[in-house]
GROMACS .gro file of C-alpha atoms in nm:
model
  427
    1UNK     CA    1   0.085  -2.847   0.574
    2UNK     CA    2   0.003  -2.987   0.906
    3UNK     CA    3  -0.393  -3.036   1.056
    4UNK     CA    4  -0.327  -2.865   1.284
    5UNK     CA    5  -0.142  -2.542   1.373
    6UNK     CA    6  -0.160  -2.367   1.723
    7UNK     CA    7  -0.046  -1.911   1.646
    8UNK     CA    8   0.212  -1.743   1.806
    9UNK     CA    9   0.193  -1.946   2.136
   10UNK     CA   10   0.542  -2.122   2.046
   11UNK     CA   11   0.817  -1.925   2.244
   12UNK     CA   12   1.243  -2.029   2.185
   13UNK     CA   13   1.348  -2.169   2.529
   14UNK     CA   14   1.708  -2.160   2.329
   15UNK     CA   15   1.626  -1.740   2.419
   16UNK     CA   16   1.565  -1.765   2.703
   17UNK     CA   17   1.689  -2.011   2.925
   18UNK     CA   18   1.627  -1.854   3.219
   19UNK     CA   19   1.237  -1.820   3.310
   20UNK     CA   20   1.175  -1.544   3.572
   21UNK     CA   21   0.851  -1.360   3.628
   22UNK     CA   22   0.876  -1.131   3.312
   23UNK     CA   23   0.914  -1.443   3.116
   24UNK     CA   24   0.642  -1.588   3.277
   25UNK     CA   25   0.447  -1.295   3.217
   26UNK     CA   26   0.578  -1.241   2.795
   27UNK     CA   27   0.471  -1.613   2.776
   28UNK     CA   28   0.087  -1.536   2.950
   29UNK     CA   29   0.089  -1.206   2.674
   30UNK     CA   30   0.117  -1.474   2.389
   31UNK     CA   31  -0.100  -1.715   2.480
   32UNK     CA   32  -0.338  -1.502   2.534
   33UNK     CA   33  -0.322  -1.291   2.244
   34UNK     CA   34  -0.308  -1.695   2.031
   35UNK     CA   35  -0.674  -1.699   2.162
   36UNK     CA   36  -0.793  -1.407   2.116
   37UNK     CA   37  -0.724  -1.354   1.722
   38UNK     CA   38  -0.869  -1.760   1.741
   39UNK     CA   39  -1.194  -1.616   1.921
   40UNK     CA   40  -1.238  -1.347   1.634
   41UNK     CA   41  -1.153  -1.534   1.352
   42UNK     CA   42  -1.424  -1.721   1.450
   43UNK     CA   43  -1.697  -1.421   1.508
   44UNK     CA   44  -1.602  -1.294   1.206
   45UNK     CA   45  -1.421  -1.455   0.874
   46UNK     CA   46  -1.266  -1.233   0.597
   47UNK     CA   47  -1.314  -1.338   0.213
   48UNK     CA   48  -0.956  -1.395   0.067
   49UNK     CA   49  -0.895  -1.464  -0.251
   50UNK     CA   50  -0.751  -1.768  -0.426
   51UNK     CA   51  -0.602  -1.916  -0.701
   52UNK     CA   52  -0.537  -2.295  -0.733
   53UNK     CA   53  -0.422  -2.496  -0.995
   54UNK     CA   54  -0.439  -2.784  -1.166
   55UNK     CA   55  -0.151  -3.046  -1.326
   56UNK     CA   56   0.141  -2.884  -1.104
   57UNK     CA   57   0.239  -2.845  -0.748
   58UNK     CA   58   0.314  -2.499  -0.597
   59UNK     CA   59   0.649  -2.528  -0.415
   60UNK     CA   60   0.769  -2.133  -0.367
   61UNK     CA   61   0.611  -1.770  -0.410
   62UNK     CA   62   0.754  -1.396  -0.403
   63UNK     CA   63   0.581  -1.086  -0.431
   64UNK     CA   64   0.696  -0.760  -0.543
   65UNK     CA   65   0.725  -0.493  -0.285
   66UNK     CA   66   0.629  -0.197  -0.558
   67UNK     CA   67   0.423  -0.355  -0.735
   68UNK     CA   68   0.251  -0.601  -0.546
   69UNK     CA   69   0.282  -0.817  -0.852
   70UNK     CA   70   0.256  -1.238  -0.703
   71UNK     CA   71   0.527  -1.472  -0.840
   72UNK     CA   72   0.439  -1.898  -0.793
   73UNK     CA   73   0.734  -2.144  -0.871
   74UNK     CA   74   0.591  -2.492  -0.955
   75UNK     CA   75   0.680  -2.813  -1.124
   76UNK     CA   76   0.701  -2.720  -1.463
   77UNK     CA   77   0.569  -2.365  -1.421
   78UNK     CA   78   0.617  -2.065  -1.320
   79UNK     CA   79   0.333  -1.801  -1.309
   80UNK     CA   80   0.263  -1.391  -1.298
   81UNK     CA   81   0.001  -1.286  -1.014
   82UNK     CA   82  -0.168  -0.947  -0.997
   83UNK     CA   83  -0.253  -0.808  -0.659
   84UNK     CA   84  -0.576  -0.932  -0.631
   85UNK     CA   85  -0.446  -1.269  -0.797
   86UNK     CA   86  -0.518  -1.309  -1.114
   87UNK     CA   87  -0.380  -1.488  -1.355
   88UNK     CA   88  -0.156  -1.249  -1.635
   89UNK     CA   89   0.121  -1.473  -1.747
   90UNK     CA   90   0.240  -1.836  -1.759
   91UNK     CA   91   0.578  -1.973  -1.810
   92UNK     CA   92   0.654  -2.328  -1.868
   93UNK     CA   93   0.991  -2.473  -1.736
   94UNK     CA   94   0.935  -2.872  -1.838
   95UNK     CA   95   0.962  -3.128  -1.860
   96UNK     CA   96   1.302  -3.119  -1.955
   97UNK     CA   97   1.475  -3.402  -2.160
   98UNK     CA   98   1.756  -3.477  -1.865
   99UNK     CA   99   1.881  -3.770  -1.614
  100UNK     CA  100   2.117  -3.744  -1.347
  101UNK     CA  101   2.309  -3.902  -1.334
  102UNK     CA  102   2.500  -3.688  -1.567
  103UNK     CA  103   2.722  -3.453  -1.481
  104UNK     CA  104   2.801  -3.196  -1.690
  105UNK     CA  105   2.388  -3.183  -1.833
  106UNK     CA  106   2.310  -3.349  -2.176
  107UNK     CA  107   2.322  -2.941  -2.258
  108UNK     CA  108   2.620  -2.946  -2.246
  109UNK     CA  109   2.804  -3.305  -2.338
  110UNK     CA  110   2.636  -3.600  -2.513
  111UNK     CA  111   2.577  -3.838  -2.185
  112UNK     CA  112   2.588  -4.196  -2.143
  113UNK     CA  113   2.319  -4.242  -1.897
  114UNK     CA  114   1.923  -4.302  -2.116
  115UNK     CA  115   1.742  -3.963  -2.078
  116UNK     CA  116   1.354  -3.917  -2.051
  117UNK     CA  117   1.167  -3.645  -1.992
  118UNK     CA  118   1.253  -3.534  -1.623
  119UNK     CA  119   1.027  -3.295  -1.392
  120UNK     CA  120   1.153  -2.998  -1.349
  121UNK     CA  121   1.103  -2.874  -1.009
  122UNK     CA  122   1.116  -2.532  -0.884
  123UNK     CA  123   1.383  -2.474  -0.631
  124UNK     CA  124   1.441  -2.114  -0.539
  125UNK     CA  125   1.188  -1.805  -0.672
  126UNK     CA  126   1.379  -1.443  -0.592
  127UNK     CA  127   1.301  -1.135  -0.752
  128UNK     CA  128   1.639  -0.971  -0.835
  129UNK     CA  129   1.472  -0.586  -0.846
  130UNK     CA  130   1.851  -0.426  -0.957
  131UNK     CA  131   1.796  -0.572  -1.307
  132UNK     CA  132   1.445  -0.570  -1.294
  133UNK     CA  133   1.455  -0.994  -1.320
  134UNK     CA  134   1.265  -1.282  -1.169
  135UNK     CA  135   1.562  -1.609  -1.063
  136UNK     CA  136   1.365  -1.942  -1.138
  137UNK     CA  137   1.566  -2.253  -1.043
  138UNK     CA  138   1.509  -2.552  -1.081
  139UNK     CA  139   1.577  -2.903  -1.036
  140UNK     CA  140   1.705  -3.034  -1.379
  141UNK     CA  141   2.060  -3.070  -1.535
  142UNK     CA  142   2.232  -3.021  -1.260
  143UNK     CA  143   2.012  -2.710  -1.067
  144UNK     CA  144   2.034  -2.482  -1.387
  145UNK     CA  145   1.858  -2.133  -1.317
  146UNK     CA  146   1.690  -1.880  -1.568
  147UNK     CA  147   1.632  -1.526  -1.583
  148UNK     CA  148   1.244  -1.400  -1.645
  149UNK     CA  149   1.155  -1.069  -1.776
  150UNK     CA  150   0.918  -0.919  -1.465
  151UNK     CA  151   0.695  -0.810  -1.686
  152UNK     CA  152   0.571  -1.078  -1.914
  153UNK     CA  153   0.823  -1.329  -1.760
  154UNK     CA  154   1.030  -1.351  -2.098
  155UNK     CA  155   1.358  -1.551  -2.072
  156UNK     CA  156   1.697  -1.380  -2.047
  157UNK     CA  157   1.914  -1.644  -2.066
  158UNK     CA  158   2.020  -2.013  -1.880
  159UNK     CA  159   2.376  -1.994  -1.829
  160UNK     CA  160   2.414  -2.317  -1.798
  161UNK     CA  161   2.797  -2.446  -1.933
  162UNK     CA  162   2.991  -2.387  -1.652
  163UNK     CA  163   3.003  -2.589  -1.305
  164UNK     CA  164   2.932  -2.266  -1.112
  165UNK     CA  165   2.556  -2.287  -1.266
  166UNK     CA  166   2.442  -2.630  -1.131
  167UNK     CA  167   2.358  -2.535  -0.801
  168UNK     CA  168   2.206  -2.869  -0.753
  169UNK     CA  169   2.031  -3.177  -0.865
  170UNK     CA  170   1.855  -3.289  -0.564
  171UNK     CA  171   1.458  -3.238  -0.764
  172UNK     CA  172   1.278  -3.162  -0.387
  173UNK     CA  173   1.115  -2.818  -0.265
  174UNK     CA  174   1.191  -2.752   0.043
  175UNK     CA  175   1.596  -2.799   0.059
  176UNK     CA  176   1.691  -2.503  -0.135
  177UNK     CA  177   1.691  -2.089  -0.018
  178UNK     CA  178   1.874  -1.793  -0.116
  179UNK     CA  179   1.862  -1.431  -0.020
  180UNK     CA  180   2.032  -1.141  -0.299
  181UNK     CA  181   2.191  -0.883  -0.134
  182UNK     CA  182   2.242  -0.590  -0.394
  183UNK     CA  183   2.588  -0.422  -0.431
  184UNK     CA  184   2.742  -0.210  -0.624
  185UNK     CA  185   2.671  -0.072  -1.003
  186UNK     CA  186   2.468  -0.374  -1.172
  187UNK     CA  187   2.609  -0.658  -0.969
  188UNK     CA  188   2.454  -0.860  -0.679
  189UNK     CA  189   2.517  -1.100  -0.482
  190UNK     CA  190   2.293  -1.390  -0.441
  191UNK     CA  191   2.362  -1.649  -0.085
  192UNK     CA  192   2.250  -1.955  -0.134
  193UNK     CA  193   2.247  -2.286   0.018
  194UNK     CA  194   2.099  -2.589  -0.042
  195UNK     CA  195   2.185  -2.990  -0.012
  196UNK     CA  196   2.363  -3.215  -0.240
  197UNK     CA  197   2.249  -3.497  -0.244
  198UNK     CA  198   2.587  -3.675  -0.062
  199UNK     CA  199   2.774  -3.456  -0.409
  200UNK     CA  200   3.000  -3.299  -0.246
  201UNK     CA  201   3.231  -3.297  -0.513
  202UNK     CA  202   2.971  -3.096  -0.718
  203UNK     CA  203   2.799  -2.837  -0.534
  204UNK     CA  204   2.853  -2.650  -0.197
  205UNK     CA  205   2.623  -2.642   0.068
  206UNK     CA  206   2.591  -2.291   0.118
  207UNK     CA  207   2.812  -2.015  -0.084
  208UNK     CA  208   2.781  -1.667  -0.199
  209UNK     CA  209   2.767  -1.657  -0.581
  210UNK     CA  210   2.780  -1.314  -0.884
  211UNK     CA  211   2.481  -1.169  -0.967
  212UNK     CA  212   2.578  -0.993  -1.284
  213UNK     CA  213   2.335  -0.725  -1.452
  214UNK     CA  214   2.400  -0.977  -1.750
  215UNK     CA  215   2.218  -1.277  -1.811
  216UNK     CA  216   2.518  -1.475  -2.011
  217UNK     CA  217   2.877  -1.284  -1.819
  218UNK     CA  218   3.071  -1.559  -1.792
  219UNK     CA  219   3.160  -1.501  -1.424
  220UNK     CA  220   2.713  -1.530  -1.340
  221UNK     CA  221   2.688  -1.766  -1.106
  222UNK     CA  222   3.092  -1.729  -0.976
  223UNK     CA  223   3.187  -1.690  -0.636
  224UNK     CA  224   3.215  -1.382  -0.516
  225UNK     CA  225   3.524  -1.518  -0.428
  226UNK     CA  226   3.829  -1.750  -0.407
  227UNK     CA  227   4.198  -1.886  -0.404
  228UNK     CA  228   4.383  -2.082  -0.269
  229UNK     CA  229   4.314  -2.140   0.062
  230UNK     CA  230   3.944  -1.925   0.131
  231UNK     CA  231   3.622  -1.893  -0.115
  232UNK     CA  232   3.223  -1.793  -0.091
  233UNK     CA  233   3.151  -2.132  -0.002
  234UNK     CA  234   3.096  -2.459   0.308
  235UNK     CA  235   3.147  -2.812   0.172
  236UNK     CA  236   3.032  -3.088   0.297
  237UNK     CA  237   3.321  -3.278   0.454
  238UNK     CA  238   3.405  -3.653   0.282
  239UNK     CA  239   3.452  -3.761   0.591
  240UNK     CA  240   3.131  -3.648   0.750
  241UNK     CA  241   2.962  -3.848   0.423
  242UNK     CA  242   3.152  -4.160   0.548
  243UNK     CA  243   3.019  -4.206   0.874
  244UNK     CA  244   2.642  -4.084   0.767
  245UNK     CA  245   2.575  -4.139   0.397
  246UNK     CA  246   2.255  -3.994   0.455
  247UNK     CA  247   2.411  -3.617   0.588
  248UNK     CA  248   2.258  -3.331   0.427
  249UNK     CA  249   2.132  -3.027   0.534
  250UNK     CA  250   1.767  -2.884   0.398
  251UNK     CA  251   1.806  -2.500   0.322
  252UNK     CA  252   1.391  -2.377   0.481
  253UNK     CA  253   1.413  -2.014   0.443
  254UNK     CA  254   1.670  -1.742   0.367
  255UNK     CA  255   1.626  -1.357   0.438
  256UNK     CA  256   1.832  -0.965   0.494
  257UNK     CA  257   1.815  -0.845   0.793
  258UNK     CA  258   2.043  -0.495   0.895
  259UNK     CA  259   2.380  -0.581   0.794
  260UNK     CA  260   2.326  -1.013   0.831
  261UNK     CA  261   2.257  -1.346   0.568
  262UNK     CA  262   2.021  -1.573   0.766
  263UNK     CA  263   1.937  -1.970   0.726
  264UNK     CA  264   1.634  -2.156   0.925
  265UNK     CA  265   1.777  -2.467   0.829
  266UNK     CA  266   1.742  -2.910   0.907
  267UNK     CA  267   2.006  -3.102   0.911
  268UNK     CA  268   2.097  -3.480   1.022
  269UNK     CA  269   2.174  -3.447   1.452
  270UNK     CA  270   2.527  -3.633   1.424
  271UNK     CA  271   2.479  -3.623   1.792
  272UNK     CA  272   2.166  -3.849   1.829
  273UNK     CA  273   2.213  -4.076   1.549
  274UNK     CA  274   2.419  -4.390   1.484
  275UNK     CA  275   2.640  -4.411   1.149
  276UNK     CA  276   2.500  -4.735   1.205
  277UNK     CA  277   2.273  -4.705   0.838
  278UNK     CA  278   1.972  -4.911   1.073
  279UNK     CA  279   1.983  -4.686   1.323
  280UNK     CA  280   1.718  -4.428   1.302
  281UNK     CA  281   1.805  -4.046   1.204
  282UNK     CA  282   1.705  -3.822   1.428
  283UNK     CA  283   1.721  -3.423   1.280
  284UNK     CA  284   1.729  -3.073   1.453
  285UNK     CA  285   1.680  -2.695   1.346
  286UNK     CA  286   1.952  -2.530   1.366
  287UNK     CA  287   1.941  -2.043   1.164
  288UNK     CA  288   2.198  -2.001   1.007
  289UNK     CA  289   2.364  -1.575   1.000
  290UNK     CA  290   2.696  -1.482   0.844
  291UNK     CA  291   2.803  -1.079   0.750
  292UNK     CA  292   2.648  -1.021   0.409
  293UNK     CA  293   2.960  -0.843   0.345
  294UNK     CA  294   3.142  -1.169   0.475
  295UNK     CA  295   3.327  -1.276   0.141
  296UNK     CA  296   3.498  -1.518   0.291
  297UNK     CA  297   3.262  -1.701   0.577
  298UNK     CA  298   3.485  -1.580   0.845
  299UNK     CA  299   3.166  -1.510   1.035
  300UNK     CA  300   2.932  -1.774   0.987
  301UNK     CA  301   2.764  -1.919   1.278
  302UNK     CA  302   2.506  -2.161   1.391
  303UNK     CA  303   2.262  -2.259   1.646
  304UNK     CA  304   1.976  -2.499   1.717
  305UNK     CA  305   1.622  -2.361   1.680
  306UNK     CA  306   1.331  -2.427   1.803
  307UNK     CA  307   1.027  -2.452   2.017
  308UNK     CA  308   0.849  -2.627   2.335
  309UNK     CA  309   0.530  -2.665   2.464
  310UNK     CA  310   0.348  -2.881   2.797
  311UNK     CA  311   0.761  -2.982   2.810
  312UNK     CA  312   0.692  -3.149   2.395
  313UNK     CA  313   0.970  -3.037   2.109
  314UNK     CA  314   0.901  -2.916   1.834
  315UNK     CA  315   1.243  -2.892   1.648
  316UNK     CA  316   1.125  -2.948   1.217
  317UNK     CA  317   1.058  -2.665   1.078
  318UNK     CA  318   0.897  -2.644   0.797
  319UNK     CA  319   0.796  -2.281   0.671
  320UNK     CA  320   0.960  -1.957   0.796
  321UNK     CA  321   0.895  -1.599   0.682
  322UNK     CA  322   1.039  -1.249   0.807
  323UNK     CA  323   0.793  -0.946   0.889
  324UNK     CA  324   0.686  -0.676   1.046
  325UNK     CA  325   0.460  -0.806   1.405
  326UNK     CA  326   0.189  -0.519   1.396
  327UNK     CA  327   0.031  -0.309   1.622
  328UNK     CA  328  -0.081  -0.535   1.921
  329UNK     CA  329   0.195  -0.814   1.861
  330UNK     CA  330   0.418  -0.531   1.904
  331UNK     CA  331   0.314  -0.475   2.220
  332UNK     CA  332   0.262  -0.795   2.355
  333UNK     CA  333   0.594  -0.873   2.277
  334UNK     CA  334   0.781  -0.565   2.415
  335UNK     CA  335   0.891  -0.458   2.066
  336UNK     CA  336   0.893  -0.160   1.791
  337UNK     CA  337   0.623  -0.155   1.537
  338UNK     CA  338   0.972  -0.219   1.299
  339UNK     CA  339   1.135  -0.527   1.425
  340UNK     CA  340   1.210  -0.779   1.250
  341UNK     CA  341   1.089  -1.097   1.389
  342UNK     CA  342   1.105  -1.383   1.245
  343UNK     CA  343   0.773  -1.669   1.252
  344UNK     CA  344   0.836  -2.058   1.194
  345UNK     CA  345   0.599  -2.339   1.179
  346UNK     CA  346   0.822  -2.610   1.336
  347UNK     CA  347   0.644  -2.939   1.350
  348UNK     CA  348   0.635  -3.248   1.682
  349UNK     CA  349   0.973  -3.435   1.714
  350UNK     CA  350   1.324  -3.494   1.551
  351UNK     CA  351   1.259  -3.819   1.353
  352UNK     CA  352   1.100  -3.904   1.028
  353UNK     CA  353   1.139  -3.544   0.819
  354UNK     CA  354   1.002  -3.624   0.480
  355UNK     CA  355   0.649  -3.704   0.653
  356UNK     CA  356   0.654  -3.589   0.961
  357UNK     CA  357   0.381  -3.550   1.248
  358UNK     CA  358   0.041  -3.386   1.226
  359UNK     CA  359   0.079  -3.154   1.496
  360UNK     CA  360   0.285  -2.843   1.495
  361UNK     CA  361   0.277  -2.466   1.675
  362UNK     CA  362   0.354  -2.166   1.509
  363UNK     CA  363   0.635  -1.998   1.664
  364UNK     CA  364   0.795  -1.660   1.628
  365UNK     CA  365   1.166  -1.479   1.739
  366UNK     CA  366   1.272  -1.172   1.760
  367UNK     CA  367   1.592  -1.123   1.597
  368UNK     CA  368   1.703  -0.833   1.746
  369UNK     CA  369   1.657  -1.123   2.039
  370UNK     CA  370   1.805  -1.380   1.779
  371UNK     CA  371   2.113  -1.103   1.789
  372UNK     CA  372   2.141  -1.037   2.167
  373UNK     CA  373   2.158  -1.414   2.210
  374UNK     CA  374   2.483  -1.487   1.966
  375UNK     CA  375   2.696  -1.219   2.053
  376UNK     CA  376   2.614  -1.311   2.459
  377UNK     CA  377   2.783  -1.646   2.329
  378UNK     CA  378   3.068  -1.631   2.122
  379UNK     CA  379   3.169  -1.251   2.375
  380UNK     CA  380   3.158  -1.630   2.667
  381UNK     CA  381   3.379  -1.827   2.386
  382UNK     CA  382   3.592  -1.558   2.387
  383UNK     CA  383   3.609  -1.595   2.743
  384UNK     CA  384   3.762  -1.916   2.674
  385UNK     CA  385   3.368  -2.086   2.785
  386UNK     CA  386   3.231  -2.310   2.627
  387UNK     CA  387   3.325  -2.543   2.274
  388UNK     CA  388   3.301  -2.462   1.880
  389UNK     CA  389   3.092  -2.755   1.826
  390UNK     CA  390   3.017  -2.814   1.491
  391UNK     CA  391   3.053  -3.208   1.403
  392UNK     CA  392   2.951  -3.238   0.999
  393UNK     CA  393   3.259  -2.977   0.924
  394UNK     CA  394   3.551  -2.989   1.149
  395UNK     CA  395   3.404  -3.362   1.264
  396UNK     CA  396   3.563  -3.254   1.627
  397UNK     CA  397   3.479  -3.021   1.899
  398UNK     CA  398   3.747  -2.746   1.987
  399UNK     CA  399   3.765  -2.521   2.334
  400UNK     CA  400   3.694  -2.189   2.252
  401UNK     CA  401   4.058  -2.018   2.419
  402UNK     CA  402   4.021  -1.706   2.647
  403UNK     CA  403   4.091  -1.433   2.370
  404UNK     CA  404   4.182  -1.040   2.405
  405UNK     CA  405   3.868  -0.958   2.182
  406UNK     CA  406   3.611  -1.060   2.443
  407UNK     CA  407   3.475  -0.722   2.416
  408UNK     CA  408   3.456  -0.735   2.005
  409UNK     CA  409   3.162  -0.536   1.804
  410UNK     CA  410   2.928  -0.595   1.553
  411UNK     CA  411   3.147  -0.376   1.290
  412UNK     CA  412   3.188  -0.478   0.971
  413UNK     CA  413   2.946  -0.714   1.028
  414UNK     CA  414   3.176  -0.902   1.099
  415UNK     CA  415   3.361  -1.075   1.512
  416UNK     CA  416   3.692  -1.148   1.442
  417UNK     CA  417   3.630  -1.533   1.473
  418UNK     CA  418   3.862  -1.558   1.169
  419UNK     CA  419   3.799  -1.917   1.004
  420UNK     CA  420   3.651  -2.065   1.316
  421UNK     CA  421   3.330  -2.143   1.296
  422UNK     CA  422   3.082  -2.132   1.605
  423UNK     CA  423   2.771  -2.395   1.664
  424UNK     CA  424   2.504  -2.279   2.001
  425UNK     CA  425   2.434  -2.589   2.179
  426UNK     CA  426   2.041  -2.574   2.254
  427UNK     CA  427   2.062  -2.466   2.714
   0.00000   0.00000   0.00000
């Protein structure tokens, strides 16, 4: 992480475009709260336990909501720790004989490309509570996943024989995120977003997949819905990749809140970046939202997100976490302690995605405020105001059309937008 992080003082200008007296007080309250906690930290530094490893790079962490057990995903390794960070189990996932150009992977069909030991980078680590198992997805064999028993990390299965089992061959962390949504009986769904490294013919950038009770079930990782015209996935169009060969979407974090699934993403800004390969790339961070029960992705919404401080923009999302505010912060925000709050670390500017500037901000967004902002924008679009702007998917802007559904609510998690995709411009 960056060398400098300022806590709880960055506020997204998107959510409050007009700063009146109330907003000014809100900002001052947060700044004072941040300063106060900093002073307290210097006055009394509590002791913290730590866990360190050598020979690998840790990438992901998951904490069991009931037992407090800690699971860590790194390069070639998955760890299980007790709540006090004592190591309990170690599961090795690599190196694996592989070549990223082999599709399907060499475990399924002989490949003419030369094979070599490849590090297995953990790209996704989450707990499937109904299945009492850990889902650990890596970079080898085109991005297959292992299912590990929570108690001892015993491998229950590693589906790798069907195209649905291959999520993405990108071998860097911070490019994939997912969230499991519990369903009926023994089947849940996995909303997963991933960078694709230009391979749109093989991998969707966003999809909803089945999590069956049996790790070797033929339906495992199949799309939740698919017919001739519509399916539970979004692919980056070939036209977009032709104009911007480096275009990709990096999924930083995923979470569920009430009836919705959210992703914090980082993607190439096609409005600021020149199609000329010699031009300097610009990136922007966005929040993506879907209804958890929407198997056709009609409810897809995305909008830019970022922070400003002293007139400087911070637009490169680096990490995020969903949590509850606690008593003092809840009072400062004027919300309930039960309110979901999204904390996001942003680096300065919109350039150098892989090597961002050292200065960063820790910013917070209440989910209630995000929902209200989305609702207001959707209703304005129903009134014929603004445009449906999603250049990477539509390759054009569509004008909002006046609709009788201007007062549409959130019943069943849907907005009645049909196949239209909505992007909210930073205002």
